Amino acid sequence: MESAFLFYLRLGLDHIADVHAYDHIVFIVALCAIYSLNQWRQVAILVTAFTIGHSITLALAALSVIKVPSALIEFLIPVTIFITSAYNIARKPSTQDNHRITLNYFMALFFGLIHGMGFSNYFRSLMGREESVVKPLFAFNLGIEAGQLMIVSVILLLSYLFLNRLQVNKKDWTQVISGATAGIAFILMLETFEALIGN
Amino acid sequence: MNLPLLLIGVIAGWWIPGEFSEATFHDLHISKTELAYNPEDQAIQMSLHIFTDDLERGIEAMNGATDLKISTEHEKEEATQWIYDYLSTHLQLTIDGERRAFDWVGKEPTPDYQAVWIYLEIPGIPAVQDLEVRYDVLMELYDDQRNILMVMDPQGKRTYHLFEPKQKTVEIHF
């Protein structure tokens, strides 16, 4: 037996950490692929930017202020992963000036808007008819944040292991991770594009 | 750009999705039921929300029936009976130790026609203390199926229960 708050908190957490719906995980991996553990402050800002983005659209869609074409969003989510990965691969690590970093934050914020609409599809399928949206929405979003923090911690720990302990070249690390996220994104783009055209 | 490493990454990326997802990506495998005990009617009343395509697939797996066309003008005559049969198997209530079948009340499509609301009722219940619910709708088809039960007790308090393949039964105490 669970209260509404705990129930939606758990579902939010489950949703972002769900291996069946791993697109959000892959996006966070791609976002973090250019950072090492000692840059955790930048990662924190980046994840906050992503959170602001997805919270805005999740709330707007859950409160029915905006209507979400779900097939289109499911296609756009892997596109955000692909662009982030491609940006990681193409960028020159030597030019880590403030301008580049700022661009990264804007990407996280903007792409967050798209992921939030994806979250809202799931969230609305969970909601009952008679209850108020606000409390479940808050709990669900909080669950997503908790899951997100878990994922980021695992990634940063792995990057610490590979970069600091095993002395892997950071550029190589970024290339492999970003290549993998780009590959996953490409498959997902093909799959979701079929569904988009089919509708 | 280090091409060999990039390629290793991309190949891993191509392989990973196949390992984790089957069928169509991101299909929402969720059904939900609102259950309330109504002391005035002395009845348990339920509204069940289920995606139409999933329901049709479930019935096809049950008895081989195809082309049910639920919620269309070509809906098969037997569709209602089959939906009832399907739900009777996959949503089972035991009230104070006694298995109770529900009556069919009706169904209606959701505004976007992607899902149906199905209304069910168990009349003749002067009081209820313990409720055991087995709710494994569509779990025989999807290993990521989740069913949500929202229970409103006679005092108007809501509780939430999640059913998954590893947790198909829940006991509720009023």
Tab-separated table of C-alpha atoms in Angstrom, chain A residues 1-4 7-8 10-11 14-15 19-24 74 89-90 121-122 124-131 171-172 175-176 178-180 183-184 186-188 190-192 195, chain B residues 1-3 5-6 8-10 12-14 16-18 20-26 28 30 32 34 47 51 108 117 119 143-144 146 148 150 152 157-162 164 172-173:
chain	number	residue	atom	x	y	z
A	1	MET	CA	0.000	0.000	0.000
A	2	GLU	CA	1.403	3.333	-0.976
A	3	SER	CA	0.495	6.979	-0.873
A	4	ALA	CA	0.211	8.940	-4.102
A	7	PHE	CA	3.912	5.814	-5.731
A	8	TYR	CA	4.652	8.476	-8.330
A	10	ARG	CA	8.906	5.404	-7.457
A	11	LEU	CA	7.431	5.402	-10.955
A	14	ASP	CA	11.760	3.501	-12.371
A	15	HIS	CA	11.014	5.293	-15.602
A	19	VAL	CA	16.379	-0.532	-19.366
A	20	HIS	CA	13.363	-0.869	-21.637
A	21	ALA	CA	13.205	2.888	-21.992
A	22	TYR	CA	16.912	3.542	-22.006
A	23	ASP	CA	16.874	6.541	-24.328
A	24	HIS	CA	17.033	9.003	-21.443
A	74	GLU	CA	9.839	9.592	-29.704
A	89	ILE	CA	33.086	13.579	-31.449
A	90	ALA	CA	33.648	16.629	-33.609
A	121	ASN	CA	3.551	10.649	-22.404
A	122	TYR	CA	4.466	8.112	-19.791
A	124	ARG	CA	-0.201	10.747	-18.448
A	125	SER	CA	-0.606	7.039	-19.043
A	126	LEU	CA	-0.159	6.523	-15.295
A	127	MET	CA	-2.582	9.145	-14.079
A	128	GLY	CA	-6.032	8.372	-12.831
A	129	ARG	CA	-8.945	10.513	-13.942
A	130	GLU	CA	-10.187	12.152	-10.796
A	131	GLU	CA	-7.089	13.110	-8.942
A	171	LYS	CA	39.938	11.871	-25.922
A	172	ASP	CA	39.743	8.108	-26.597
A	175	GLN	CA	35.269	8.922	-28.736
A	176	VAL	CA	34.247	5.414	-27.683
A	178	SER	CA	30.095	9.071	-27.970
A	179	GLY	CA	30.435	6.547	-30.777
A	180	ALA	CA	28.333	4.095	-28.804
A	183	GLY	CA	25.185	4.182	-32.702
A	184	ILE	CA	22.322	3.558	-30.293
A	186	PHE	CA	20.937	5.929	-34.951
A	187	ILE	CA	19.100	2.621	-34.444
A	188	LEU	CA	16.441	4.349	-32.362
A	190	LEU	CA	15.377	4.360	-37.636
A	191	GLU	CA	12.876	2.539	-35.406
A	192	THR	CA	10.969	5.617	-34.316
A	195	ALA	CA	6.549	4.532	-36.327
B	1	MET	CA	39.060	11.981	-34.251
B	2	ASN	CA	40.183	8.450	-33.548
B	3	LEU	CA	38.381	6.371	-36.130
B	5	LEU	CA	37.823	3.712	-31.335
B	6	LEU	CA	34.834	5.566	-32.738
B	8	ILE	CA	34.188	0.209	-31.768
B	9	GLY	CA	31.776	2.544	-30.014
B	10	VAL	CA	29.347	2.666	-32.915
B	12	ALA	CA	28.654	-1.505	-29.557
B	13	GLY	CA	25.872	1.037	-29.967
B	14	TRP	CA	24.283	-0.969	-32.786
B	16	ILE	CA	23.076	-2.749	-27.394
B	17	PRO	CA	19.492	-1.802	-28.406
B	18	GLY	CA	18.827	-5.313	-29.748
B	20	PHE	CA	17.486	-4.671	-24.342
B	21	SER	CA	14.356	-3.976	-26.289
B	22	GLU	CA	12.026	-6.246	-28.118
B	23	ALA	CA	9.009	-5.275	-30.181
B	24	THR	CA	8.515	-1.595	-30.795
B	25	PHE	CA	10.546	0.784	-28.762
B	26	HIS	CA	8.759	2.731	-26.048
B	28	LEU	CA	3.592	1.983	-23.162
B	30	ILE	CA	0.440	0.006	-18.928
B	32	LYS	CA	-4.784	1.021	-14.912
B	34	GLU	CA	-9.703	2.676	-10.485
B	47	SER	CA	-13.035	1.392	-14.253
B	51	PHE	CA	-4.902	0.106	-24.796
B	108	GLU	CA	-16.377	3.188	-24.005
B	117	TRP	CA	-12.489	2.269	-20.454
B	119	TYR	CA	-16.660	-0.648	-16.321
B	143	ASP	CA	7.522	-8.797	-19.752
B	144	ASP	CA	7.529	-5.054	-19.077
B	146	ARG	CA	2.712	-2.829	-15.544
B	148	ILE	CA	-1.758	0.145	-11.736
B	150	MET	CA	-5.891	2.985	-7.569
B	152	MET	CA	-10.518	4.541	-3.050
B	157	LYS	CA	-8.650	7.769	0.958
B	158	ARG	CA	-6.662	6.689	-2.061
B	159	THR	CA	-3.939	4.074	-2.158
B	160	TYR	CA	-1.831	3.008	-5.112
B	161	HIS	CA	-0.673	-0.442	-6.055
B	162	LEU	CA	1.705	-1.493	-8.775
B	164	GLU	CA	4.426	-6.292	-12.349
B	172	ILE	CA	-5.420	-4.568	0.582
B	173	HIS	CA	-6.846	-4.012	4.005
